[in-house]
mmCIF file of C-alpha atoms in Angstrom:
data_model
loop_
_atom_site.group_PDB
_atom_site.id
_atom_site.type_symbol
_atom_site.label_atom_id
_atom_site.label_comp_id
_atom_site.label_asym_id
_atom_site.label_seq_id
_atom_site.Cartn_x
_atom_site.Cartn_y
_atom_site.Cartn_z
ATOM 1 C CA MET L 1 13.809 12.790 -1.572
ATOM 2 C CA ARG L 2 13.100 9.111 -0.884
ATOM 3 C CA LYS L 3 14.032 9.573 2.779
ATOM 4 C CA ALA L 4 11.572 12.440 3.066
ATOM 5 C CA ARG L 5 8.900 10.324 1.353
ATOM 6 C CA TRP L 6 9.457 7.447 3.782
ATOM 7 C CA ALA L 7 9.436 9.763 6.775
ATOM 8 C CA ALA L 8 6.055 11.049 5.621
ATOM 9 C CA ALA L 9 4.810 7.511 4.975
ATOM 10 C CA ALA L 10 5.990 6.318 8.393
ATOM 11 C CA ALA L 11 4.358 9.324 10.038
ATOM 12 C CA GLY L 12 1.096 8.556 8.266
ATOM 13 C CA VAL L 13 1.157 4.937 9.389
ATOM 14 C CA VAL L 14 1.976 5.789 12.979
ATOM 15 C CA LEU L 15 -0.697 8.468 13.195
ATOM 16 C CA LEU L 16 -3.394 6.449 11.482
ATOM 17 C CA VAL L 17 -2.669 3.169 13.249
ATOM 18 C CA ALA L 18 -2.422 4.867 16.630
ATOM 19 C CA GLY L 19 -5.369 7.165 16.023
ATOM 20 C CA CYS L 20 -7.905 4.781 14.491
ATOM 21 C CA SER L 21 -9.826 1.960 16.029
ATOM 22 C CA GLY L 22 -11.383 -0.825 14.011
ATOM 23 C CA ALA L 23 -10.751 -0.271 10.326
ATOM 24 C CA LYS L 24 -7.427 1.423 9.795
ATOM 25 C CA ASP L 25 -6.351 3.541 6.852
ATOM 26 C CA ASP L 26 -2.594 3.801 6.228
ATOM 27 C CA LYS L 27 0.483 4.797 4.269
ATOM 28 C CA SER L 28 3.197 2.242 3.847
ATOM 29 C CA GLY L 29 6.534 1.385 2.350
ATOM 30 C CA ALA L 30 7.814 -0.724 -0.465
ATOM 31 C CA SER L 31 9.553 -4.041 -0.128
ATOM 32 C CA ARG L 32 12.364 -4.640 -2.574
ATOM 33 C CA SER L 33 13.409 -7.913 -0.956
ATOM 34 C CA GLY L 34 9.953 -9.504 -0.978
ATOM 35 C CA SER L 35 10.589 -11.044 2.430
ATOM 36 C CA SER L 36 7.740 -13.317 3.425
ATOM 37 C CA ALA L 37 8.583 -13.442 7.090
ATOM 38 C CA ALA L 38 6.196 -11.645 9.381
ATOM 39 C CA PRO L 39 7.740 -10.022 12.445
ATOM 40 C CA ALA L 40 8.018 -12.336 15.423
ATOM 41 C CA GLY L 41 4.894 -11.995 17.517
ATOM 42 C CA ALA L 42 3.191 -9.867 14.872
ATOM 43 C CA GLY L 43 -0.580 -9.940 14.654
ATOM 44 C CA GLY L 44 -0.551 -10.058 10.866
ATOM 45 C CA SER L 45 -0.195 -13.652 9.706
ATOM 46 C CA LEU L 46 -0.056 -12.683 6.035
ATOM 47 C CA GLY L 47 3.562 -11.495 5.839
ATOM 48 C CA ALA L 48 5.092 -8.915 3.506
ATOM 49 C CA GLY L 49 6.068 -11.421 0.827
ATOM 50 C CA ALA L 50 2.601 -12.976 0.723
ATOM 51 C CA ALA L 51 0.943 -9.533 0.608
ATOM 52 C CA THR L 52 3.200 -8.515 -2.277
ATOM 53 C CA LYS L 53 2.485 -11.766 -4.116
ATOM 54 C CA GLU L 54 -1.282 -11.294 -3.744
ATOM 55 C CA ILE L 55 -1.107 -7.711 -5.015
ATOM 56 C CA VAL L 56 1.112 -8.607 -7.990
ATOM 57 C CA GLU L 57 -1.006 -11.618 -8.975
ATOM 58 C CA ALA L 58 -4.295 -9.689 -8.731
ATOM 59 C CA ALA L 59 -2.864 -6.768 -10.708
ATOM 60 C CA ALA L 60 -1.382 -9.033 -13.387
ATOM 61 C CA ALA L 61 -4.684 -10.890 -13.783
ATOM 62 C CA ALA L 62 -6.361 -7.504 -14.321
ATOM 63 C CA GLY L 63 -3.896 -6.423 -17.020
ATOM 64 C CA PHE L 64 -1.258 -4.502 -15.060
ATOM 65 C CA THR L 65 2.498 -4.812 -14.990
ATOM 66 C CA GLY L 66 4.512 -2.890 -12.420
ATOM 67 C CA GLU L 67 7.122 -2.940 -9.693
ATOM 68 C CA PRO L 68 7.747 -2.100 -6.056
ATOM 69 C CA SER L 69 7.674 1.667 -5.639
ATOM 70 C CA GLY L 70 10.345 3.595 -3.784
ATOM 71 C CA GLY L 71 13.069 2.424 -1.454
ATOM 72 C CA ILE L 72 12.200 1.346 2.048
ATOM 73 C CA PRO L 73 14.501 1.215 5.045
ATOM 74 C CA ALA L 74 15.395 -2.387 5.906
ATOM 75 C CA SER L 75 13.678 -2.049 9.289
ATOM 76 C CA LEU L 76 10.303 -1.491 7.549
ATOM 77 C CA GLU L 77 10.490 -4.206 4.871
ATOM 78 C CA ARG L 78 8.651 -6.800 6.937
ATOM 79 C CA CYS L 79 5.835 -4.431 7.906
ATOM 80 C CA GLY L 80 4.803 -2.774 4.671
ATOM 81 C CA VAL L 81 4.786 -3.175 0.912
ATOM 82 C CA SER L 82 4.030 -0.860 -1.982
ATOM 83 C CA TRP L 83 3.538 -1.706 -5.640
ATOM 84 C CA GLN L 84 2.934 0.725 -8.478
ATOM 85 C CA ALA L 85 1.235 -0.170 -11.752
ATOM 86 C CA ASP L 86 2.787 0.804 -15.072
ATOM 87 C CA VAL L 87 -0.334 2.578 -16.304
ATOM 88 C CA LYS L 88 1.166 3.303 -19.749
ATOM 89 C CA LYS L 89 1.219 -0.420 -20.530
ATOM 90 C CA ALA L 90 -2.375 -1.089 -19.417
ATOM 91 C CA ALA L 91 -5.041 -1.133 -22.127
ATOM 92 C CA ASP L 92 -7.629 0.416 -19.787
ATOM 93 C CA PRO L 93 -6.097 1.491 -16.442
ATOM 94 C CA GLN L 94 -9.456 2.246 -14.809
ATOM 95 C CA LYS L 95 -10.819 -1.185 -15.741
ATOM 96 C CA SER L 96 -7.575 -2.854 -14.572
ATOM 97 C CA TYR L 97 -7.797 -0.998 -11.234
ATOM 98 C CA ALA L 98 -11.357 -2.272 -10.730
ATOM 99 C CA GLY L 99 -10.284 -5.759 -11.806
ATOM 100 C CA THR L 100 -7.394 -5.764 -9.347
ATOM 101 C CA LEU L 101 -9.761 -4.812 -6.509
ATOM 102 C CA ALA L 102 -12.183 -7.555 -7.552
ATOM 103 C CA ALA L 103 -9.375 -10.152 -7.606
ATOM 104 C CA LEU L 104 -8.111 -9.050 -4.183
ATOM 105 C CA LYS L 105 -11.633 -9.303 -2.743
ATOM 106 C CA LYS L 106 -12.012 -12.758 -4.280
ATOM 107 C CA GLY L 107 -8.725 -13.649 -2.527
ATOM 108 C CA GLY L 108 -10.128 -12.785 0.897
ATOM 109 C CA TRP L 109 -9.454 -9.060 1.223
ATOM 110 C CA LYS L 110 -12.511 -7.321 2.713
ATOM 111 C CA GLN L 111 -13.334 -3.749 1.720
ATOM 112 C CA ALA L 112 -13.292 -1.423 4.723
ATOM 113 C CA ARG L 113 -13.977 1.916 3.040
ATOM 114 C CA GLU L 114 -13.694 3.936 -0.127
ATOM 115 C CA LEU L 115 -12.944 7.617 -0.599
ATOM 116 C CA LYS L 116 -13.583 9.402 -3.894
ATOM 117 C CA GLN L 117 -12.304 12.942 -4.220
ATOM 118 C CA GLN L 118 -11.095 15.176 -7.073
ATOM 119 C CA GLY L 119 -10.129 12.465 -9.542
ATOM 120 C CA SER L 120 -8.808 10.098 -6.894
ATOM 121 C CA VAL L 121 -10.221 6.891 -5.487
ATOM 122 C CA ILE L 122 -8.681 5.309 -2.401
ATOM 123 C CA THR L 123 -10.085 1.946 -1.404
ATOM 124 C CA SER L 124 -9.054 0.328 1.889
ATOM 125 C CA LEU L 125 -9.101 -3.451 2.155
ATOM 126 C CA GLU L 126 -8.257 -5.645 5.149
ATOM 127 C CA LYS L 127 -6.998 -9.198 5.554
ATOM 128 C CA SER L 128 -5.135 -11.142 8.254
ATOM 129 C CA GLY L 129 -4.080 -8.088 10.272
ATOM 130 C CA TRP L 130 -3.028 -6.097 7.193
ATOM 131 C CA THR L 131 -4.619 -3.007 5.646
ATOM 132 C CA LEU L 132 -4.195 -2.405 1.922
ATOM 133 C CA ARG L 133 -4.862 0.909 0.213
ATOM 134 C CA ALA L 134 -5.565 0.769 -3.496
ATOM 135 C CA ILE L 135 -4.951 4.237 -4.903
ATOM 136 C CA TYR L 136 -6.170 5.549 -8.262
ATOM 137 C CA ARG L 137 -4.950 9.133 -8.699
ATOM 138 C CA ASP L 138 -5.881 10.916 -11.934
ATOM 139 C CA ARG L 139 -4.967 14.600 -11.647
ATOM 140 C CA ALA L 140 -4.838 15.257 -15.373
ATOM 141 C CA GLU L 141 -4.786 13.176 -18.516
ATOM 142 C CA SER L 142 -0.989 13.146 -18.443
ATOM 143 C CA PHE L 143 -0.703 12.286 -14.734
ATOM 144 C CA LEU L 144 -2.228 8.980 -13.689
ATOM 145 C CA VAL L 145 -0.807 6.971 -10.782
ATOM 146 C CA ILE L 146 -2.168 3.646 -9.590
ATOM 147 C CA SER L 147 -0.581 1.996 -6.572
ATOM 148 C CA PHE L 148 -1.313 -0.613 -3.957
ATOM 149 C CA GLU L 149 0.144 -0.129 -0.463
ATOM 150 C CA ALA L 150 -0.241 -2.550 2.425
ATOM 151 C CA VAL L 151 0.839 -2.368 6.045
ATOM 152 C CA ASP L 152 0.861 -4.871 8.899
ATOM 153 C CA ASN L 153 -1.287 -3.440 11.726
ATOM 154 C CA SER L 154 0.392 -5.434 14.494
ATOM 155 C CA ALA L 155 1.702 -3.705 17.609
ATOM 156 C CA GLU L 156 5.226 -4.805 16.702
ATOM 157 C CA CYS L 157 5.041 -3.140 13.297
ATOM 158 C CA GLU L 158 3.485 -0.033 14.823
ATOM 159 C CA ASN L 159 6.566 0.129 17.069
ATOM 160 C CA VAL L 160 8.895 -0.360 14.087
ATOM 161 C CA PHE L 161 7.203 2.526 12.222
ATOM 162 C CA ALA L 162 7.379 4.729 15.341
ATOM 163 C CA GLU L 163 11.095 3.959 15.771
ATOM 164 C CA GLU L 164 11.793 4.764 12.117
ATOM 165 C CA LEU L 165 9.865 8.034 12.414
ATOM 166 C CA ALA L 166 11.841 8.959 15.532
ATOM 167 C CA LYS L 167 15.104 8.333 13.639
ATOM 168 C CA LYS L 168 13.964 10.605 10.809
ATOM 169 C CA ARG L 169 13.067 13.391 13.219
ATOM 170 C CA SER L 170 16.441 13.378 14.989
#
């Protein structure tokens, strides 16, 4: 199931990065290692470890605890991160989501767009060649998911995602 999830995530990144100009919207993977090294020659100077640190610190300051979500192939660890909030431990998940966004913006992330639809809010932020999607998905009172996914938009990472997608298809 995780492999299928990552194939879908890689496909989303490849299609959105290749198909969008300017502000990019994306799907991305999770980094379990927290590697801070950006790919050699990558356009994103932030790095996966730094992106993860910024997400975790902003979320913690807003009242969230959480962890990396899913398992990511080693080849994608340097190009994308994903962190999911433990919404059951947050006093007010909606307020903590808004607080996390505010902290990220204060830290230099610039809002690119926001989509509100059927109980979901997806906010795209950009910084240093990375695009972050903050996702608030409330389908029913018993099903609330809040996650923060970031991807390096560099050509090198686009190639890494395309290679991973090709592997999944064969």
